[in-house]
Coordinates of C-alpha atoms in Angstrom, one line a residue:
M1 CA 31.5 61.1 -23.2
R2 CA 31.8 57.4 -23.0
G3 CA 29.4 55.3 -20.9
T4 CA 30.3 53.1 -18.0
R5 CA 33.8 51.8 -18.5
R6 CA 34.7 48.2 -17.7
R7 CA 36.1 47.5 -14.3
R8 CA 39.8 47.9 -14.2
P9 CA 41.6 44.6 -13.5
A10 CA 43.4 44.4 -10.2
R11 CA 47.0 45.6 -10.5
R12 CA 49.7 43.2 -9.7
A13 CA 52.3 44.7 -7.4
V14 CA 55.6 45.7 -9.0
P15 CA 58.4 44.0 -7.0
S16 CA 60.0 46.6 -4.8
G17 CA 63.7 47.2 -5.0
L18 CA 64.0 45.5 -8.4
A19 CA 65.7 48.5 -10.0
V20 CA 68.3 48.6 -7.2
L21 CA 69.0 44.8 -7.5
L22 CA 69.3 45.1 -11.3
A23 CA 71.7 48.0 -11.1
G24 CA 73.9 46.1 -8.7
A25 CA 73.9 42.8 -10.4
L26 CA 74.0 43.7 -14.1
A27 CA 76.8 45.1 -16.2
A28 CA 78.0 48.7 -15.7
C29 CA 78.7 50.5 -18.9
T30 CA 81.9 52.4 -19.6
A31 CA 81.9 56.2 -19.8
Q32 CA 81.6 55.9 -23.5
A33 CA 78.7 53.4 -23.3
P34 CA 76.1 54.1 -26.0
I35 CA 72.7 55.4 -25.0
V36 CA 70.9 53.4 -27.6
P37 CA 70.7 49.6 -26.9
G38 CA 72.9 47.9 -29.5
A39 CA 72.9 44.3 -28.4
P40 CA 72.6 41.8 -31.2
T41 CA 69.3 40.0 -31.6
V42 CA 68.2 36.5 -32.6
A43 CA 66.7 36.6 -36.1
A44 CA 63.3 35.0 -36.5
S45 CA 63.5 31.4 -37.7
P46 CA 62.8 31.4 -41.5
V47 CA 59.8 29.4 -42.6
A48 CA 60.8 26.9 -45.3
T49 CA 58.5 27.0 -48.3
A50 CA 58.3 23.6 -50.0
P51 CA 57.7 23.4 -53.8
S52 CA 54.2 22.4 -54.9
G53 CA 53.7 18.8 -54.1
A54 CA 56.9 18.5 -52.1
T55 CA 57.2 17.5 -48.4
E56 CA 58.2 20.3 -46.1
P57 CA 61.5 19.8 -44.4
P58 CA 61.3 18.6 -40.8
A59 CA 61.7 21.1 -38.0
A60 CA 65.1 21.6 -36.5
P61 CA 65.7 19.4 -33.4
A62 CA 65.4 21.1 -30.1
P63 CA 68.8 21.9 -28.4
S64 CA 69.9 19.3 -25.9
Q65 CA 72.4 21.3 -24.0
P66 CA 72.7 24.9 -22.9
R67 CA 74.5 27.1 -25.5
I68 CA 75.3 30.7 -26.2
V69 CA 73.1 32.3 -28.8
P70 CA 73.7 35.6 -30.7
G71 CA 71.3 37.6 -28.5
P72 CA 67.9 37.8 -26.9
P73 CA 64.9 37.5 -29.2
R74 CA 63.2 40.7 -30.5
L75 CA 60.0 39.9 -32.2
S76 CA 58.6 42.0 -35.0
A77 CA 55.2 43.9 -35.1
A78 CA 53.8 41.1 -37.3
E79 CA 54.7 38.5 -34.7
A80 CA 53.2 40.5 -31.9
P81 CA 50.3 42.4 -33.6
G82 CA 47.8 44.8 -32.0
L83 CA 50.1 46.3 -29.4
V84 CA 49.7 50.0 -28.4
A85 CA 52.9 52.1 -28.7
R86 CA 53.7 54.3 -25.6
L87 CA 56.1 57.1 -25.4
A88 CA 56.8 59.7 -22.7
A89 CA 59.7 62.2 -22.4
T90 CA 60.9 65.2 -20.6
T91 CA 63.9 67.5 -20.9
A92 CA 65.4 70.2 -18.7
A93 CA 68.7 72.1 -18.5
D94 CA 70.6 69.3 -16.9
L95 CA 68.6 66.1 -17.8
T96 CA 66.8 64.4 -20.7
A97 CA 64.7 61.3 -20.3
A98 CA 62.7 59.2 -22.9
V99 CA 60.8 56.0 -22.1
R100 CA 59.2 53.8 -24.7
W101 CA 57.1 50.7 -24.0
A102 CA 54.1 48.8 -25.5
T103 CA 50.9 47.5 -23.9
P104 CA 48.1 45.2 -25.0
P105 CA 45.0 47.2 -26.2
G106 CA 42.6 48.3 -23.5
R107 CA 42.9 47.7 -19.8
S108 CA 45.1 44.7 -18.8
A109 CA 47.1 43.6 -15.7
L110 CA 50.3 43.6 -17.8
G111 CA 49.6 47.0 -19.2
D112 CA 49.0 48.4 -15.7
T113 CA 52.2 46.8 -14.5
L114 CA 54.3 48.2 -17.4
D115 CA 52.7 51.6 -17.0
A116 CA 53.6 51.7 -13.3
R117 CA 57.1 50.4 -13.9
V118 CA 58.2 52.9 -16.6
Q119 CA 56.6 55.7 -14.6
Q120 CA 58.6 54.6 -11.5
L121 CA 61.8 54.5 -13.5
A122 CA 61.2 57.9 -15.1
R123 CA 59.9 59.9 -12.2
D124 CA 62.6 58.5 -9.8
F125 CA 65.3 59.5 -12.3
A126 CA 63.9 63.0 -12.6
S127 CA 63.5 63.3 -8.8
Q128 CA 67.1 62.0 -8.2
H129 CA 68.3 64.9 -10.3
G130 CA 66.2 67.5 -8.6
A131 CA 63.5 67.9 -11.3
A132 CA 59.8 67.3 -11.6
W133 CA 58.5 65.2 -14.5
V134 CA 57.1 67.7 -17.0
P135 CA 55.9 65.9 -20.2
A136 CA 57.5 67.3 -23.4
A137 CA 57.2 66.7 -27.1
D138 CA 60.0 66.8 -29.8
V139 CA 62.5 65.0 -27.5
V140 CA 62.8 61.7 -29.5
P141 CA 61.0 60.5 -32.6
G142 CA 57.6 59.0 -32.0
G143 CA 55.3 56.8 -34.1
S144 CA 53.1 53.8 -33.8
S145 CA 54.1 51.5 -36.8
A146 CA 56.5 49.6 -34.5
P147 CA 55.6 49.9 -30.8
C148 CA 59.2 49.1 -29.7
R149 CA 61.5 51.0 -32.0
G150 CA 64.2 52.5 -29.7
A151 CA 63.9 55.6 -27.5
T152 CA 67.0 57.3 -29.0
V153 CA 68.5 60.1 -26.9
S154 CA 71.4 61.7 -28.7
G155 CA 73.3 64.9 -28.3
A156 CA 71.8 65.6 -24.9
A157 CA 73.7 67.5 -22.2
G158 CA 73.6 66.5 -18.6
A159 CA 72.1 63.3 -17.2
V160 CA 70.2 60.9 -19.6
L161 CA 67.7 58.2 -19.1
S162 CA 66.6 56.0 -22.0
V163 CA 64.2 53.1 -21.7
D164 CA 63.7 50.9 -24.7
C165 CA 61.4 47.9 -25.1
S166 CA 61.4 44.7 -27.1
I167 CA 58.9 41.9 -27.4
V168 CA 60.6 38.6 -26.5
T169 CA 57.5 36.3 -26.2
A170 CA 54.2 36.4 -28.1
A171 CA 52.3 33.1 -28.1
G172 CA 48.6 32.4 -27.5
S173 CA 47.6 34.6 -24.6
L174 CA 51.2 35.1 -23.4
L175 CA 53.2 38.3 -23.9
G176 CA 56.7 39.0 -22.7
E177 CA 58.3 42.4 -22.9
R178 CA 61.9 43.4 -22.2
L179 CA 62.7 46.8 -20.8
T180 CA 66.3 48.0 -21.3
V181 CA 67.1 50.8 -18.9
L182 CA 70.2 52.9 -19.7
R183 CA 71.4 55.8 -17.5
R184 CA 74.2 58.2 -18.0
E185 CA 75.3 60.8 -15.6
A186 CA 76.5 64.2 -16.5
G187 CA 80.1 63.2 -15.9
G188 CA 79.8 60.3 -18.5
A189 CA 79.5 57.3 -16.2
G190 CA 76.7 55.0 -17.3
S191 CA 74.9 51.8 -16.4
V192 CA 72.5 49.4 -18.0
A193 CA 69.8 47.2 -16.5
R194 CA 67.4 44.8 -18.2
E195 CA 64.2 43.1 -17.1
V196 CA 61.5 41.1 -18.7
W197 CA 57.8 41.3 -17.8
Y198 CA 55.2 38.6 -18.6
G199 CA 51.4 38.8 -18.8
D200 CA 48.9 36.0 -19.6
A201 CA 45.6 37.5 -20.8
A202 CA 43.8 34.2 -20.1
T203 CA 44.7 34.1 -16.4
G204 CA 45.6 37.7 -15.6
A205 CA 48.9 36.5 -14.2
V206 CA 51.8 39.1 -14.3
H207 CA 55.4 38.5 -13.2
D208 CA 58.9 39.3 -14.0
G209 CA 61.5 37.0 -15.6
A210 CA 62.9 35.9 -12.2
A211 CA 59.5 34.6 -11.2
L212 CA 59.8 31.9 -13.9
Y213 CA 62.0 29.9 -11.4
E214 CA 61.1 28.2 -8.2
P215 CA 62.5 30.2 -5.2
G216 CA 65.7 28.5 -4.0
R217 CA 66.5 26.9 -7.4
E218 CA 68.1 29.9 -8.9
G219 CA 71.6 28.5 -8.3
R220 CA 70.7 25.3 -10.3
V221 CA 69.5 27.5 -13.2
L222 CA 72.7 29.6 -13.2
G223 CA 74.6 26.3 -13.0
L224 CA 73.2 25.4 -16.4
V225 CA 74.1 28.9 -17.7
A226 CA 77.7 28.4 -16.4
E227 CA 77.9 25.1 -18.2
A228 CA 77.3 26.9 -21.5
L229 CA 79.8 29.6 -20.6
R230 CA 82.5 27.0 -19.8
S231 CA 81.8 25.1 -23.1
A232 CA 82.2 28.3 -25.1
G233 CA 85.4 29.3 -23.2
R234 CA 83.8 32.2 -21.5
A235 CA 84.6 30.8 -18.0
E236 CA 87.4 28.7 -16.6
A237 CA 86.7 25.0 -16.7
A238 CA 86.7 24.6 -12.9
A239 CA 85.3 28.0 -12.1
D240 CA 81.8 29.0 -11.0
P241 CA 81.2 32.5 -12.4
F242 CA 78.3 33.0 -10.0
A243 CA 79.9 31.8 -6.8
G244 CA 79.2 34.0 -3.8
L245 CA 76.0 35.5 -5.0
D246 CA 73.1 35.5 -2.6
A247 CA 69.5 34.6 -3.6
A248 CA 68.5 38.2 -4.3
A249 CA 71.5 38.8 -6.6
M250 CA 70.8 35.6 -8.5
R251 CA 67.2 36.5 -9.0
A252 CA 68.2 39.9 -10.2
L253 CA 70.5 38.2 -12.8
L254 CA 67.6 36.0 -13.9
A255 CA 65.2 38.9 -14.4
D256 CA 66.3 39.1 -18.1
S257 CA 64.8 35.6 -19.0
A258 CA 63.1 35.3 -22.4
V259 CA 60.7 32.4 -22.9
T260 CA 61.0 30.8 -26.3
R261 CA 59.6 27.7 -28.0
E262 CA 62.9 25.8 -27.3
G263 CA 63.5 27.0 -23.7
I264 CA 64.5 30.1 -21.9
I265 CA 67.2 32.6 -23.1
V266 CA 69.0 34.1 -20.1
T267 CA 70.9 37.3 -20.9
L268 CA 73.4 38.6 -18.3
A269 CA 76.7 40.3 -17.9
V270 CA 79.8 38.1 -17.8
A271 CA 83.2 39.1 -16.6
G272 CA 85.6 39.9 -19.4
S273 CA 82.7 40.5 -21.9
T274 CA 81.9 44.1 -23.0
A275 CA 78.4 43.1 -24.2
P276 CA 75.8 40.9 -22.4
V277 CA 75.9 37.2 -23.1
S278 CA 72.7 35.3 -24.0
V279 CA 72.4 31.6 -23.1
L280 CA 69.6 29.3 -24.3
V281 CA 68.8 26.7 -21.7
P282 CA 66.6 23.9 -23.2
G283 CA 63.2 23.6 -21.6
R284 CA 63.6 19.9 -20.7
L285 CA 66.6 20.8 -18.5
L286 CA 64.7 23.6 -16.8
Q287 CA 61.6 21.7 -15.9
P288 CA 62.6 20.7 -12.4
F289 CA 63.5 24.3 -11.5
L290 CA 60.5 26.2 -12.9
S291 CA 57.8 27.7 -10.8
E292 CA 54.1 27.3 -11.6
A293 CA 54.3 30.6 -13.6
G294 CA 57.4 29.3 -15.4
L295 CA 55.8 25.9 -16.3
A296 CA 52.7 27.7 -17.6
A297 CA 54.7 30.2 -19.7
T298 CA 57.0 27.6 -21.2
A299 CA 54.1 25.3 -22.1
T300 CA 52.3 28.2 -23.8
A301 CA 55.4 29.1 -25.8
A302 CA 56.1 25.5 -26.7
A303 CA 52.6 25.2 -28.2
D304 CA 53.8 27.8 -30.8
E305 CA 50.3 29.3 -31.3
P306 CA 50.1 32.8 -32.8
Y307 CA 49.7 35.6 -30.4
A308 CA 46.1 36.7 -29.9
A309 CA 46.0 40.3 -28.8
P310 CA 42.9 41.2 -26.7
S311 CA 40.1 43.1 -28.4
A312 CA 39.1 46.4 -26.8
P313 CA 37.6 49.7 -27.9
V314 CA 40.1 52.5 -28.5
G315 CA 38.6 54.5 -25.6
D316 CA 39.6 51.7 -23.2
D317 CA 43.4 52.4 -23.7
P318 CA 44.4 54.1 -20.5
V319 CA 46.1 57.5 -20.8
D320 CA 47.9 59.5 -18.1
C321 CA 48.5 63.0 -19.3
S322 CA 50.5 63.9 -16.3
F323 CA 53.2 61.6 -17.6
A324 CA 52.7 61.5 -21.4
T325 CA 52.5 64.7 -23.6
C326 CA 48.8 64.8 -24.5
V327 CA 46.9 66.6 -27.3
S328 CA 43.2 66.3 -28.3
I329 CA 41.8 66.2 -31.8
T330 CA 38.2 67.3 -31.9
F331 CA 35.4 67.3 -34.5
D332 CA 32.4 69.7 -34.7
D333 CA 29.0 69.6 -36.3
G334 CA 28.4 65.9 -36.8
P335 CA 27.5 63.2 -37.0
T336 CA 27.3 63.4 -40.8
G337 CA 27.6 60.9 -43.7
L338 CA 31.4 61.2 -43.3
T339 CA 31.6 60.3 -39.7
A340 CA 31.4 56.5 -40.1
G341 CA 34.5 56.6 -42.4
L342 CA 36.3 58.9 -39.9
L343 CA 35.6 56.4 -37.2
D344 CA 37.1 53.7 -39.3
L345 CA 40.3 55.7 -39.5
L346 CA 40.4 56.6 -35.8
D347 CA 39.6 53.1 -34.6
G348 CA 42.1 51.5 -36.9
A349 CA 44.8 53.9 -35.6
R350 CA 43.6 53.5 -32.0
A351 CA 43.3 57.3 -31.9
P352 CA 40.8 58.7 -29.4
A353 CA 38.9 61.8 -30.4
T354 CA 36.2 64.2 -29.0
F355 CA 33.1 64.8 -31.0
Y356 CA 31.1 68.0 -30.4
V357 CA 27.8 66.9 -31.9
Q358 CA 24.6 68.9 -32.8
G359 CA 21.4 67.5 -31.3
S360 CA 19.6 67.7 -34.6
S361 CA 22.3 65.7 -36.3
V362 CA 22.2 63.1 -33.6
Q363 CA 18.5 62.8 -34.0
R364 CA 19.0 62.1 -37.7
A365 CA 21.9 59.6 -37.2
P366 CA 21.5 58.0 -33.8
G367 CA 23.3 54.9 -34.9
T368 CA 26.4 56.8 -35.8
A369 CA 26.3 58.6 -32.5
A370 CA 26.0 55.3 -30.7
R371 CA 29.1 54.0 -32.6
I372 CA 31.1 57.0 -31.4
A373 CA 30.2 56.1 -27.8
E374 CA 30.8 52.4 -28.3
S375 CA 34.3 53.0 -29.6
G376 CA 35.1 55.0 -26.5
H377 CA 35.4 58.4 -28.1
E378 CA 34.1 61.4 -26.1
L379 CA 30.7 62.9 -27.0
A380 CA 30.0 66.5 -26.1
N381 CA 27.3 69.1 -26.7
H382 CA 27.4 71.5 -29.7
T383 CA 23.8 72.8 -29.3
W384 CA 20.7 71.7 -31.3
A385 CA 20.9 74.0 -34.3
H386 CA 24.2 75.8 -34.1
P387 CA 23.2 79.4 -33.1
D388 CA 25.5 82.0 -31.7
L389 CA 24.4 81.7 -28.1
T390 CA 25.4 85.2 -27.3
K391 CA 22.9 86.5 -29.8
L392 CA 20.0 84.6 -28.2
K393 CA 18.5 87.2 -25.9
D394 CA 16.0 84.8 -24.4
D395 CA 17.7 82.9 -21.6
E396 CA 15.2 80.0 -22.0
A397 CA 16.2 79.7 -25.7
V398 CA 19.9 79.2 -24.7
R399 CA 18.9 76.5 -22.2
R400 CA 16.7 74.8 -24.7
E401 CA 19.5 74.6 -27.3
V402 CA 21.6 72.8 -24.7
E403 CA 19.0 70.6 -23.0
R404 CA 17.5 69.3 -26.2
T405 CA 21.0 68.2 -27.3
Q406 CA 21.7 66.6 -24.0
A407 CA 18.5 64.6 -24.3
A408 CA 19.3 63.5 -27.9
I409 CA 22.8 62.3 -27.0
R410 CA 21.5 60.5 -24.0
D411 CA 18.6 58.8 -25.9
A412 CA 20.9 57.7 -28.8
T413 CA 23.9 56.6 -26.7
G414 CA 23.1 56.3 -23.1
V415 CA 25.9 58.8 -22.4
T416 CA 25.4 62.2 -20.7
A417 CA 27.6 64.8 -22.3
R418 CA 29.8 66.6 -19.7
S419 CA 30.9 69.6 -21.7
I420 CA 29.7 72.0 -24.4
R421 CA 31.4 73.7 -27.3
P422 CA 29.6 76.9 -28.1
P423 CA 29.1 77.4 -31.9
Y424 CA 31.7 79.8 -33.3
G425 CA 33.4 79.6 -29.9
A426 CA 31.1 82.4 -28.8
S427 CA 30.1 82.7 -25.2
D428 CA 30.0 85.3 -22.5
E429 CA 29.4 85.4 -18.7
R430 CA 25.6 85.5 -19.2
V431 CA 25.6 82.4 -21.4
R432 CA 28.1 80.5 -19.3
G433 CA 26.0 81.3 -16.2
L434 CA 22.9 79.7 -17.8
V435 CA 24.6 76.4 -18.6
A436 CA 26.0 74.2 -15.9
L437 CA 28.7 72.7 -18.1
P438 CA 32.3 73.7 -18.9
F439 CA 32.7 75.5 -22.2
V440 CA 35.5 74.0 -24.3
V441 CA 36.9 75.9 -27.2
W442 CA 40.4 75.4 -28.8
D443 CA 43.9 76.7 -29.2
V444 CA 44.7 75.2 -32.6
D445 CA 42.3 76.1 -35.4
T446 CA 42.9 74.2 -38.7
V447 CA 40.3 76.5 -40.5
D448 CA 39.4 73.3 -42.4
W449 CA 35.9 74.7 -43.1
R450 CA 37.5 76.7 -45.9
D451 CA 38.7 73.5 -47.6
P452 CA 42.4 74.5 -47.8
G453 CA 43.4 70.9 -48.7
P454 CA 44.4 67.9 -46.6
E455 CA 48.1 68.9 -46.5
V456 CA 47.3 72.3 -45.1
V457 CA 45.0 70.8 -42.4
V458 CA 47.8 68.4 -41.4
E459 CA 50.4 71.2 -41.3
R460 CA 48.2 73.4 -39.1
A461 CA 47.1 70.6 -36.7
V462 CA 50.6 69.1 -36.3
G463 CA 52.7 72.3 -36.4
G464 CA 50.5 74.3 -34.2
S465 CA 50.2 71.8 -31.3
R466 CA 51.9 71.8 -28.0
R467 CA 51.3 70.0 -24.7
G468 CA 47.6 70.3 -23.8
S469 CA 46.5 71.5 -27.2
I470 CA 42.9 71.1 -28.4
V471 CA 42.7 71.0 -32.2
L472 CA 39.6 72.1 -34.0
M473 CA 38.4 70.2 -37.0
H474 CA 35.0 69.3 -38.6
D475 CA 33.6 65.9 -39.7
T476 CA 31.6 67.8 -42.3
H477 CA 34.4 68.1 -44.9
E478 CA 35.9 65.4 -47.0
Q479 CA 39.3 67.1 -47.0
T480 CA 39.4 66.9 -43.2
V481 CA 38.7 63.2 -43.1
E482 CA 41.4 62.7 -45.8
A483 CA 43.8 64.7 -43.5
V484 CA 43.2 62.7 -40.4
P485 CA 45.7 59.9 -41.0
G486 CA 48.4 62.5 -41.5
V487 CA 47.4 64.5 -38.5
I488 CA 47.6 61.3 -36.3
A489 CA 50.9 60.3 -37.7
G490 CA 52.4 63.8 -37.5
L491 CA 51.4 64.3 -33.9
R492 CA 52.7 61.0 -32.8
A493 CA 55.9 61.5 -34.7
R494 CA 56.5 64.6 -32.5
G495 CA 56.0 62.5 -29.4
F496 CA 52.4 63.4 -28.6
T497 CA 49.9 61.0 -27.1
L498 CA 46.3 61.4 -28.3
A499 CA 43.7 61.8 -25.6
T500 CA 40.1 63.0 -25.3
V501 CA 39.6 66.4 -23.8
A502 CA 38.3 64.8 -20.5
E503 CA 41.4 62.5 -20.4
Q504 CA 43.6 65.6 -20.4
F505 CA 42.0 66.5 -17.1
G506 CA 42.4 63.0 -15.6
G507 CA 38.8 62.1 -16.7
S508 CA 37.2 64.8 -14.6
L509 CA 36.5 68.2 -16.3
P510 CA 36.1 71.3 -14.3
A511 CA 32.4 71.8 -13.4
S512 CA 32.2 75.1 -15.3
G513 CA 34.2 77.9 -16.9
L514 CA 35.9 78.4 -20.3
L515 CA 38.7 76.0 -21.4
S516 CA 40.9 76.4 -24.5
H517 CA 43.5 73.8 -23.7
G518 CA 44.4 71.1 -21.3
P519 CA 46.9 71.3 -18.4
R520 CA 50.3 72.7 -19.2

């Protein structure tokens, strides 16, 4: 188990009623509206490469007037590195829902806000259709190579919810993420709503796109948008396309505001247009109408510094297994000489794992055990010398196997193990009565100790898993370590979220008893 976790930052409140405002103010799709977002995007500006010895061409001048642009920005993974991909889905006879979002690594105010927002959207949708949210795998393709890749829902009967994400701003400590929320009812009627959320890791500030503007100045901002619409012939010369809107409706329209180096791109529905229209309003024109949050965000974006994702151990990434479809990968018998390389793979993929360690091995490699804990993986007890506890007739011998290992883990890592895996999975009522810890076994056995080859280990781990599964492997075999990247990728591709065993139970394991899988 990990030691004391860092204090969770205070969560910024998600504005109430935002979904209702967005649904009322933004465009309604037709009955044939696609479930996958298809709006065009602004390509990243190419970087000119000057020949050796030549002077680089000057940067393009900033726009001086509001103008329509091809679409809102959608930054690549290279432009917004280090983000953690999130996916949750459910399906029932009359509904299908899939939500995809991305968070900074570890605990963050923006991550907490996005987690709460997508859960609100998803759970409310299920509840409105008379269903509980039950996490499911194999609903939409998963993966982590591109955190925002499109939560595609196709061929589904009944009501459909699809939440997609895109990164619109990534500069310095500032991250802006756009959520596109598409709903389709069983009869075919659909709607779309869009909102952008911002988080500044340096200040902890979190807000939506509408909060970029000073309250009461929304009409002036929309006036600049209207100017671009009229110039492009999208609105009549003397008409105000936003006439009659109250302040709440105007702020709902401005929720989809993407901060860029040149200014802010406002994307909204326009009468007579089948697709949303994006308008770039130059920063110099917006200055009088921006809030403190807007001034700070536009200044950070204008500085054009690369995005710096926060650094955090993999175990600090929050996981809610009541919402996501969780599975645990576990490793027995270490630490060994292979464990350090395994940790490199797990930490690089931000894949939490649970290690059932032998006390004698911890005593030989206390530094490796400490690294397991420092990375936030879970440490648990696998006895001192790996005996079949049911064959130890002396009760004190059973207790000694466990207590010596508890002490070795505590001395090496400062962590107190909160569960035990009995060697060979063997326990009985007598043994479990002697040890005041839950006994955790497995429901997916890769049988990797027979060295069947990495491909077979991957096939067994990925193909045999379902919600709540606990997968048994050993960090004593090279073939197992070689299989781990494929196991991680395969489980995520099916839509699973990796979690430690304790995380499957909300961080609090049952006090005792025999467990072979997490909640289902």
